[in-house]
Structures are given as structure tokens and as C-alpha cells.
Amino acid sequence: MAARAGVQLRVPAEEVSKHDLSELPGNAVLGTDPNDPTDLALVLGGDGTILSTMRRFAGRRVPVFAINFGTIGFLATADREDLDAGIDRALRGDFDVLALPALTVAHGSEEHLAVNDVSFHRRPDMRVAELGYSVVGEELGEVRCDGLVVATPAGSTGYNLANGGPVLAWGVEGYVVSFIAPHTLTARALVVAPDDVLQVVNRSGEEPVDLSTDGRSVCTVAPHERVEVRFRHDMAFLAQAPGASFYHRLREKFGRLSF
């Protein structure tokens, strides 16, 4: 299908290894560098694979066209049942492109990127975490909890929603902070303006907390260490069927929600 459309395929080395592809089609080459010239990223997988691809091409204006081979597939452009039609649409360029924000997390000299969410978790064998948080330098509080989630609009329907946090429609400028099992009745989710920087401090006496981006553990935050989270505009680019609606997608994937 790609050969007929005159499209050259670049297949990442990890996919060749994972699927034991001993031979690539004549119009395909091994592509390991995300900086290689790329017009479109075609994904066959679930939300985890889609997020990984978005991070791979972050900031490069490469649209990600995803066909859902996972469970929910909230970010998918087409469903598995429409595989052939979906690939044909992708190769013809018959789609709209939606720019999505991301979050960057600064921890010491390291910086990590998240398209969906950043989460802080107490370790399973540790006591409850004590997390302090502030926005633009204004201390907002300290919460005893199992963790804290910072989500983009695209990620607000994931871990944040499970915490009772609000759903942010795609296109909303800002991000949301919510808590995992807070040991207080006053901890409430907070929607933060896009240019306001969030700081989270591990105020636990001796216990470190784990830090994850898009569900992947990336580092450990030691007691008294501070982490900075920033909103980044237009970092990921998602292909959508023409005329697709966020609200239709929300109802289709989650059913009729009661808020």
C-alpha cells in the first residue's frame, strides 16, 4: 500500500527487533534517528505506544496518525477494525492536525517530557508521602497523600480523572494538579494557567518518592528535593479524522460521564 502511494517507510530499530522483522519491504529503511526527514508517524498500538511516538517527535511538527491496537485508544485516529481504510487515509494525507501541549519536568540537571501527565508516588513499602506545592513561588500547601498528578488537557482523562480531577477539553490553555488518596478533606484539584510554573517539594522526613512521566518511572525525588513543572505549547501533533470532535471522542471512549 505504501509502495503504491510512493511513500518510503522508516522503521525504528526497536520495532524491527520486537517483531522479528528479518526483512524489510523494498520501500522501507531502518530509521533510528528521530531527526531523519519524516512527514508522518504511523502507529499501530495503544495509548502507550502513541505517547512514546509523540515524545520521540516532540517539537518537530510531525503528525502522529494512530490506529488503536490497545484497549481504550483515546488518542487514536482510527480503530483496528478500520485498519486498511485508516492506513489509506494516512497515506493520502486525509486528516486534520491538532497541536497538543506537553509538560517538562526539571529535576536537578535532568529534564523529562510528558505528553499526558507527570506523577509523584510514594513507594509501596514506604509511609504516606508529604508533598508541598507552589505556583509562581506562592506556597499553596502541603498534603499527606499517596501521590500527586500533573496533567495536560490530553492527559486529564487518565490518572487525573481517576483521582476525581476535572476533564480539560483539548484546546484549553493550562494544566491540572490533583492528588492521589489525600489524607485530608480539603485537598482539591487545581487548574493552573499555562505560563505559571509549578514546584513540588518532597517534604517527607526520610522517604523518597518516585517520579513518572506518561506512566514511566524516570527518577527518584529524595527528601527535601524540589521539582519544577512547566507547560509547553504545541509540542505534540496528533492526526485526527476531518471534523473529529473532542466531545464525541470523550463520549465514545468513556460513555456518558456524570460529573
mmCIF file of C-alpha atoms in Angstrom:
data_model
loop_
_atom_site.group_PDB
_atom_site.id
_atom_site.type_symbol
_atom_site.label_atom_id
_atom_site.label_comp_id
_atom_site.label_asym_id
_atom_site.label_seq_id
_atom_site.Cartn_x
_atom_site.Cartn_y
_atom_site.Cartn_z
ATOM 1 C CA MET A 1 0.000 0.000 0.000
ATOM 2 C CA ALA A 2 2.809 2.430 0.895
ATOM 3 C CA ALA A 3 4.764 1.446 -2.222
ATOM 4 C CA ARG A 4 1.745 2.167 -4.429
ATOM 5 C CA ALA A 5 1.433 5.579 -2.810
ATOM 6 C CA GLY A 6 5.122 6.286 -3.443
ATOM 7 C CA VAL A 7 5.847 6.522 0.275
ATOM 8 C CA GLN A 8 9.128 5.460 1.849
ATOM 9 C CA LEU A 9 8.819 3.835 5.260
ATOM 10 C CA ARG A 10 11.305 4.301 8.090
ATOM 11 C CA VAL A 11 11.058 1.526 10.662
ATOM 12 C CA PRO A 12 12.639 2.107 14.104
ATOM 13 C CA ALA A 13 15.247 -0.473 15.096
ATOM 14 C CA GLU A 14 13.368 -1.396 18.275
ATOM 15 C CA GLU A 15 10.273 -2.287 16.227
ATOM 16 C CA VAL A 16 12.335 -4.468 13.895
ATOM 17 C CA SER A 17 13.704 -6.321 16.914
ATOM 18 C CA LYS A 18 10.371 -6.545 18.762
ATOM 19 C CA HIS A 19 8.506 -8.018 15.791
ATOM 20 C CA ASP A 20 11.436 -10.096 14.498
ATOM 21 C CA LEU A 21 11.371 -8.485 11.058
ATOM 22 C CA SER A 22 14.192 -10.295 9.290
ATOM 23 C CA GLU A 23 13.467 -8.490 6.019
ATOM 24 C CA LEU A 24 12.008 -5.059 5.362
ATOM 25 C CA PRO A 25 9.901 -4.271 2.284
ATOM 26 C CA GLY A 26 11.767 -2.722 -0.620
ATOM 27 C CA ASN A 27 10.368 0.729 0.137
ATOM 28 C CA ALA A 28 11.366 0.559 3.823
ATOM 29 C CA VAL A 29 14.629 1.509 5.507
ATOM 30 C CA LEU A 30 15.865 1.217 9.058
ATOM 31 C CA GLY A 31 15.242 4.584 10.706
ATOM 32 C CA THR A 32 16.693 5.069 14.171
ATOM 33 C CA ASP A 33 17.193 8.825 14.301
ATOM 34 C CA PRO A 34 14.075 10.899 15.108
ATOM 35 C CA ASN A 35 15.757 13.790 13.282
ATOM 36 C CA ASP A 36 15.594 11.907 9.976
ATOM 37 C CA PRO A 37 13.272 13.680 7.494
ATOM 38 C CA THR A 38 9.780 12.484 8.420
ATOM 39 C CA ASP A 39 6.388 13.673 7.161
ATOM 40 C CA LEU A 40 4.129 11.401 9.209
ATOM 41 C CA ALA A 41 4.454 8.902 12.061
ATOM 42 C CA LEU A 42 2.085 5.951 11.630
ATOM 43 C CA VAL A 43 1.440 3.995 14.837
ATOM 44 C CA LEU A 44 -0.255 0.627 15.249
ATOM 45 C CA GLY A 45 -0.694 0.298 19.001
ATOM 46 C CA GLY A 46 -2.343 1.585 22.149
ATOM 47 C CA ASP A 47 -2.054 4.861 24.024
ATOM 48 C CA GLY A 48 1.341 3.909 25.481
ATOM 49 C CA THR A 49 2.855 3.433 22.034
ATOM 50 C CA ILE A 50 1.165 6.595 20.780
ATOM 51 C CA LEU A 51 2.593 8.629 23.681
ATOM 52 C CA SER A 52 6.055 7.171 23.129
ATOM 53 C CA THR A 53 5.913 8.209 19.469
ATOM 54 C CA MET A 54 4.722 11.708 20.362
ATOM 55 C CA ARG A 55 7.645 12.125 22.740
ATOM 56 C CA ARG A 56 10.009 10.819 20.072
ATOM 57 C CA PHE A 57 8.926 13.554 17.663
ATOM 58 C CA ALA A 58 8.210 16.263 20.253
ATOM 59 C CA GLY A 59 8.551 19.777 18.900
ATOM 60 C CA ARG A 60 9.158 18.613 15.322
ATOM 61 C CA ARG A 61 5.659 19.151 13.900
ATOM 62 C CA VAL A 62 5.427 15.540 12.727
ATOM 63 C CA PRO A 63 1.780 14.426 12.981
ATOM 64 C CA VAL A 64 1.148 11.069 14.646
ATOM 65 C CA PHE A 65 -1.563 9.008 12.937
ATOM 66 C CA ALA A 66 -2.503 6.167 15.265
ATOM 67 C CA ILE A 67 -4.600 3.062 14.692
ATOM 68 C CA ASN A 68 -5.742 1.633 18.002
ATOM 69 C CA PHE A 69 -4.462 -1.844 18.833
ATOM 70 C CA GLY A 70 -4.833 -1.248 22.579
ATOM 71 C CA THR A 71 -7.752 -1.080 24.989
ATOM 72 C CA ILE A 72 -9.128 2.472 25.107
ATOM 73 C CA GLY A 73 -7.089 4.253 22.461
ATOM 74 C CA PHE A 74 -8.206 7.727 23.473
ATOM 75 C CA LEU A 75 -5.500 9.283 21.300
ATOM 76 C CA ALA A 76 -6.082 7.015 18.296
ATOM 77 C CA THR A 77 -7.097 8.374 14.898
ATOM 78 C CA ALA A 78 -8.817 5.158 13.772
ATOM 79 C CA ASP A 79 -9.856 1.803 15.218
ATOM 80 C CA ARG A 80 -8.313 -1.583 14.488
ATOM 81 C CA GLU A 81 -11.416 -2.680 12.564
ATOM 82 C CA ASP A 82 -10.702 0.121 10.078
ATOM 83 C CA LEU A 83 -7.028 -0.791 9.600
ATOM 84 C CA ASP A 84 -6.876 -0.740 5.797
ATOM 85 C CA ALA A 85 -9.054 2.365 5.460
ATOM 86 C CA GLY A 86 -7.047 4.073 8.199
ATOM 87 C CA ILE A 87 -3.692 3.397 6.560
ATOM 88 C CA ASP A 88 -5.081 4.535 3.205
ATOM 89 C CA ARG A 89 -6.314 7.767 4.797
ATOM 90 C CA ALA A 90 -2.928 8.327 6.442
ATOM 91 C CA LEU A 91 -1.004 7.809 3.200
ATOM 92 C CA ARG A 92 -3.343 10.169 1.320
ATOM 93 C CA GLY A 93 -2.942 12.846 3.974
ATOM 94 C CA ASP A 94 -6.686 12.866 4.604
ATOM 95 C CA PHE A 95 -6.607 14.156 8.175
ATOM 96 C CA ASP A 96 -6.521 17.286 10.285
ATOM 97 C CA VAL A 97 -3.633 18.021 12.641
ATOM 98 C CA LEU A 98 -4.179 19.040 16.258
ATOM 99 C CA ALA A 99 -1.322 20.635 18.205
ATOM 100 C CA LEU A 100 -1.126 19.407 21.800
ATOM 101 C CA PRO A 101 0.854 20.833 24.720
ATOM 102 C CA ALA A 102 3.246 18.873 26.916
ATOM 103 C CA LEU A 103 4.916 19.216 30.306
ATOM 104 C CA THR A 104 8.619 19.416 31.061
ATOM 105 C CA VAL A 105 9.950 18.329 34.439
ATOM 106 C CA ALA A 106 13.243 19.687 35.760
ATOM 107 C CA HIS A 107 14.876 17.553 38.450
ATOM 108 C CA GLY A 108 18.412 18.635 39.208
ATOM 109 C CA SER A 109 20.312 18.645 35.916
ATOM 110 C CA GLU A 110 17.790 16.300 34.281
ATOM 111 C CA GLU A 111 14.758 17.291 32.219
ATOM 112 C CA HIS A 112 11.949 14.943 31.211
ATOM 113 C CA LEU A 113 8.996 15.387 28.849
ATOM 114 C CA ALA A 114 5.406 14.207 29.335
ATOM 115 C CA VAL A 115 2.560 14.478 26.833
ATOM 116 C CA ASN A 116 -0.115 13.143 29.207
ATOM 117 C CA ASP A 117 0.969 13.542 32.804
ATOM 118 C CA VAL A 118 3.651 13.745 35.453
ATOM 119 C CA SER A 119 3.048 11.803 38.651
ATOM 120 C CA PHE A 120 4.697 11.578 42.059
ATOM 121 C CA HIS A 121 4.133 8.345 44.026
ATOM 122 C CA ARG A 122 5.016 7.100 47.455
ATOM 123 C CA ARG A 123 6.828 3.788 47.275
ATOM 124 C CA PRO A 124 4.756 0.691 48.146
ATOM 125 C CA ASP A 125 6.896 -0.160 51.159
ATOM 126 C CA MET A 126 7.114 3.430 52.416
ATOM 127 C CA ARG A 127 4.892 5.590 54.590
ATOM 128 C CA VAL A 128 2.482 8.151 53.172
ATOM 129 C CA ALA A 129 4.178 10.944 51.218
ATOM 130 C CA GLU A 130 4.199 14.576 52.291
ATOM 131 C CA LEU A 131 4.276 16.825 49.245
ATOM 132 C CA GLY A 132 4.453 20.596 49.263
ATOM 133 C CA TYR A 133 3.464 22.534 46.159
ATOM 134 C CA SER A 134 3.637 26.131 44.991
ATOM 135 C CA VAL A 135 2.767 28.085 41.846
ATOM 136 C CA VAL A 136 4.879 31.044 40.679
ATOM 137 C CA GLY A 137 6.617 30.954 44.045
ATOM 138 C CA GLU A 138 3.392 31.157 46.073
ATOM 139 C CA GLU A 139 3.205 28.295 48.582
ATOM 140 C CA LEU A 140 -0.211 26.647 48.283
ATOM 141 C CA GLY A 141 0.044 23.888 50.832
ATOM 142 C CA GLU A 142 1.447 20.591 51.982
ATOM 143 C CA VAL A 143 -0.560 17.412 51.517
ATOM 144 C CA ARG A 144 -0.158 13.977 53.051
ATOM 145 C CA CYS A 145 -1.115 11.647 50.230
ATOM 146 C CA ASP A 146 -0.133 8.640 48.151
ATOM 147 C CA GLY A 147 0.912 10.957 45.345
ATOM 148 C CA LEU A 148 0.246 13.921 43.087
ATOM 149 C CA VAL A 149 -0.598 14.084 39.371
ATOM 150 C CA VAL A 150 0.036 16.962 36.967
ATOM 151 C CA ALA A 151 -1.874 16.516 33.691
ATOM 152 C CA THR A 152 -2.191 18.246 30.336
ATOM 153 C CA PRO A 153 -5.638 18.537 28.736
ATOM 154 C CA ALA A 154 -4.882 15.374 26.725
ATOM 155 C CA GLY A 155 -3.837 13.587 29.910
ATOM 156 C CA SER A 156 -6.682 14.868 32.072
ATOM 157 C CA THR A 157 -8.866 11.880 31.127
ATOM 158 C CA GLY A 158 -6.325 9.442 32.597
ATOM 159 C CA TYR A 159 -4.838 9.281 36.085
ATOM 160 C CA ASN A 160 -6.193 12.752 36.887
ATOM 161 C CA LEU A 161 -9.778 11.709 36.135
ATOM 162 C CA ALA A 162 -9.375 8.621 38.330
ATOM 163 C CA ASN A 163 -8.388 10.993 41.163
ATOM 164 C CA GLY A 164 -11.605 12.952 40.742
ATOM 165 C CA GLY A 165 -9.853 15.750 38.870
ATOM 166 C CA PRO A 166 -11.618 17.719 36.108
ATOM 167 C CA VAL A 167 -11.505 16.859 32.422
ATOM 168 C CA LEU A 168 -9.860 19.657 30.420
ATOM 169 C CA ALA A 169 -11.064 19.861 26.833
ATOM 170 C CA TRP A 170 -8.381 19.806 24.170
ATOM 171 C CA GLY A 171 -7.609 23.410 23.340
ATOM 172 C CA VAL A 172 -7.777 24.591 26.958
ATOM 173 C CA GLU A 173 -4.645 26.563 27.806
ATOM 174 C CA GLY A 174 -3.455 25.235 31.141
ATOM 175 C CA TYR A 175 -2.865 22.100 33.170
ATOM 176 C CA VAL A 176 -4.368 20.444 36.231
ATOM 177 C CA VAL A 177 -2.915 19.277 39.565
ATOM 178 C CA SER A 178 -4.742 16.552 41.524
ATOM 179 C CA PHE A 179 -3.912 14.281 44.454
ATOM 180 C CA ILE A 180 -3.825 10.507 44.873
ATOM 181 C CA ALA A 181 -5.651 9.389 48.033
ATOM 182 C CA PRO A 182 -5.096 12.613 50.025
ATOM 183 C CA HIS A 183 -5.312 12.245 53.808
ATOM 184 C CA THR A 184 -7.403 15.391 54.121
ATOM 185 C CA LEU A 185 -10.844 16.628 53.089
ATOM 186 C CA THR A 186 -9.537 19.970 51.849
ATOM 187 C CA ALA A 187 -7.147 18.886 49.056
ATOM 188 C CA ARG A 188 -8.796 19.897 45.801
ATOM 189 C CA ALA A 189 -7.680 19.719 42.190
ATOM 190 C CA LEU A 190 -6.268 22.968 40.808
ATOM 191 C CA VAL A 191 -6.231 24.202 37.203
ATOM 192 C CA VAL A 192 -3.048 26.194 36.585
ATOM 193 C CA ALA A 193 -2.508 28.922 33.968
ATOM 194 C CA PRO A 194 -0.135 27.900 31.146
ATOM 195 C CA ASP A 195 2.649 30.354 31.946
ATOM 196 C CA ASP A 196 2.656 29.639 35.689
ATOM 197 C CA VAL A 197 5.392 27.305 36.919
ATOM 198 C CA LEU A 198 4.556 24.568 39.430
ATOM 199 C CA GLN A 199 7.066 23.458 42.042
ATOM 200 C CA VAL A 200 6.660 20.244 44.027
ATOM 201 C CA VAL A 201 8.803 19.510 47.097
ATOM 202 C CA ASN A 202 9.191 16.162 48.807
ATOM 203 C CA ARG A 203 8.717 17.174 52.438
ATOM 204 C CA SER A 204 8.768 13.596 53.709
ATOM 205 C CA GLY A 205 11.267 13.192 56.512
ATOM 206 C CA GLU A 206 13.209 10.231 55.163
ATOM 207 C CA GLU A 207 11.200 8.615 52.375
ATOM 208 C CA PRO A 208 11.941 9.256 48.687
ATOM 209 C CA VAL A 209 9.091 9.389 46.173
ATOM 210 C CA ASP A 210 9.074 8.055 42.636
ATOM 211 C CA LEU A 211 8.559 10.396 39.681
ATOM 212 C CA SER A 212 6.922 9.136 36.474
ATOM 213 C CA THR A 213 6.170 10.716 33.107
ATOM 214 C CA ASP A 214 3.379 9.220 30.991
ATOM 215 C CA GLY A 215 3.377 6.190 33.283
ATOM 216 C CA ARG A 216 7.129 5.503 33.008
ATOM 217 C CA SER A 217 9.268 5.777 36.128
ATOM 218 C CA VAL A 218 12.096 8.204 35.317
ATOM 219 C CA CYS A 219 13.736 9.133 38.632
ATOM 220 C CA THR A 220 13.510 9.313 42.418
ATOM 221 C CA VAL A 221 12.905 12.539 44.340
ATOM 222 C CA ALA A 222 14.819 12.478 47.623
ATOM 223 C CA PRO A 223 13.535 14.116 50.830
ATOM 224 C CA HIS A 224 13.591 17.932 50.575
ATOM 225 C CA GLU A 225 14.330 17.863 46.827
ATOM 226 C CA ARG A 226 12.364 20.225 44.592
ATOM 227 C CA VAL A 227 10.978 19.520 41.124
ATOM 228 C CA GLU A 228 9.781 22.146 38.630
ATOM 229 C CA VAL A 229 6.996 21.509 36.108
ATOM 230 C CA ARG A 230 6.361 23.773 33.110
ATOM 231 C CA PHE A 231 3.630 23.836 30.465
ATOM 232 C CA ARG A 232 4.945 23.745 26.880
ATOM 233 C CA HIS A 233 2.793 24.877 23.978
ATOM 234 C CA ASP A 234 2.452 22.897 20.723
ATOM 235 C CA MET A 235 4.888 20.087 21.472
ATOM 236 C CA ALA A 236 2.996 17.089 20.048
ATOM 237 C CA PHE A 237 0.942 16.813 16.873
ATOM 238 C CA LEU A 238 -1.956 14.405 16.569
ATOM 239 C CA ALA A 239 -3.668 13.426 13.319
ATOM 240 C CA GLN A 240 -7.459 13.434 13.539
ATOM 241 C CA ALA A 241 -10.196 12.423 11.147
ATOM 242 C CA PRO A 242 -11.589 15.556 9.471
ATOM 243 C CA GLY A 243 -14.272 17.134 11.639
ATOM 244 C CA ALA A 244 -13.446 14.976 14.671
ATOM 245 C CA SER A 245 -14.741 16.355 17.974
ATOM 246 C CA PHE A 246 -13.111 16.037 21.401
ATOM 247 C CA TYR A 247 -16.549 15.703 22.995
ATOM 248 C CA HIS A 248 -17.594 12.916 20.635
ATOM 249 C CA ARG A 249 -14.309 11.140 21.370
ATOM 250 C CA LEU A 250 -14.898 11.564 25.122
ATOM 251 C CA ARG A 251 -18.359 10.003 24.972
ATOM 252 C CA GLU A 252 -17.283 7.253 22.574
ATOM 253 C CA LYS A 253 -14.349 6.122 24.711
ATOM 254 C CA PHE A 254 -15.796 6.628 28.201
ATOM 255 C CA GLY A 255 -19.558 6.503 27.706
ATOM 256 C CA ARG A 256 -21.867 9.133 29.142
ATOM 257 C CA LEU A 257 -19.971 10.697 32.038
ATOM 258 C CA SER A 258 -21.631 12.014 35.163
ATOM 259 C CA PHE A 259 -19.700 14.851 36.782
#
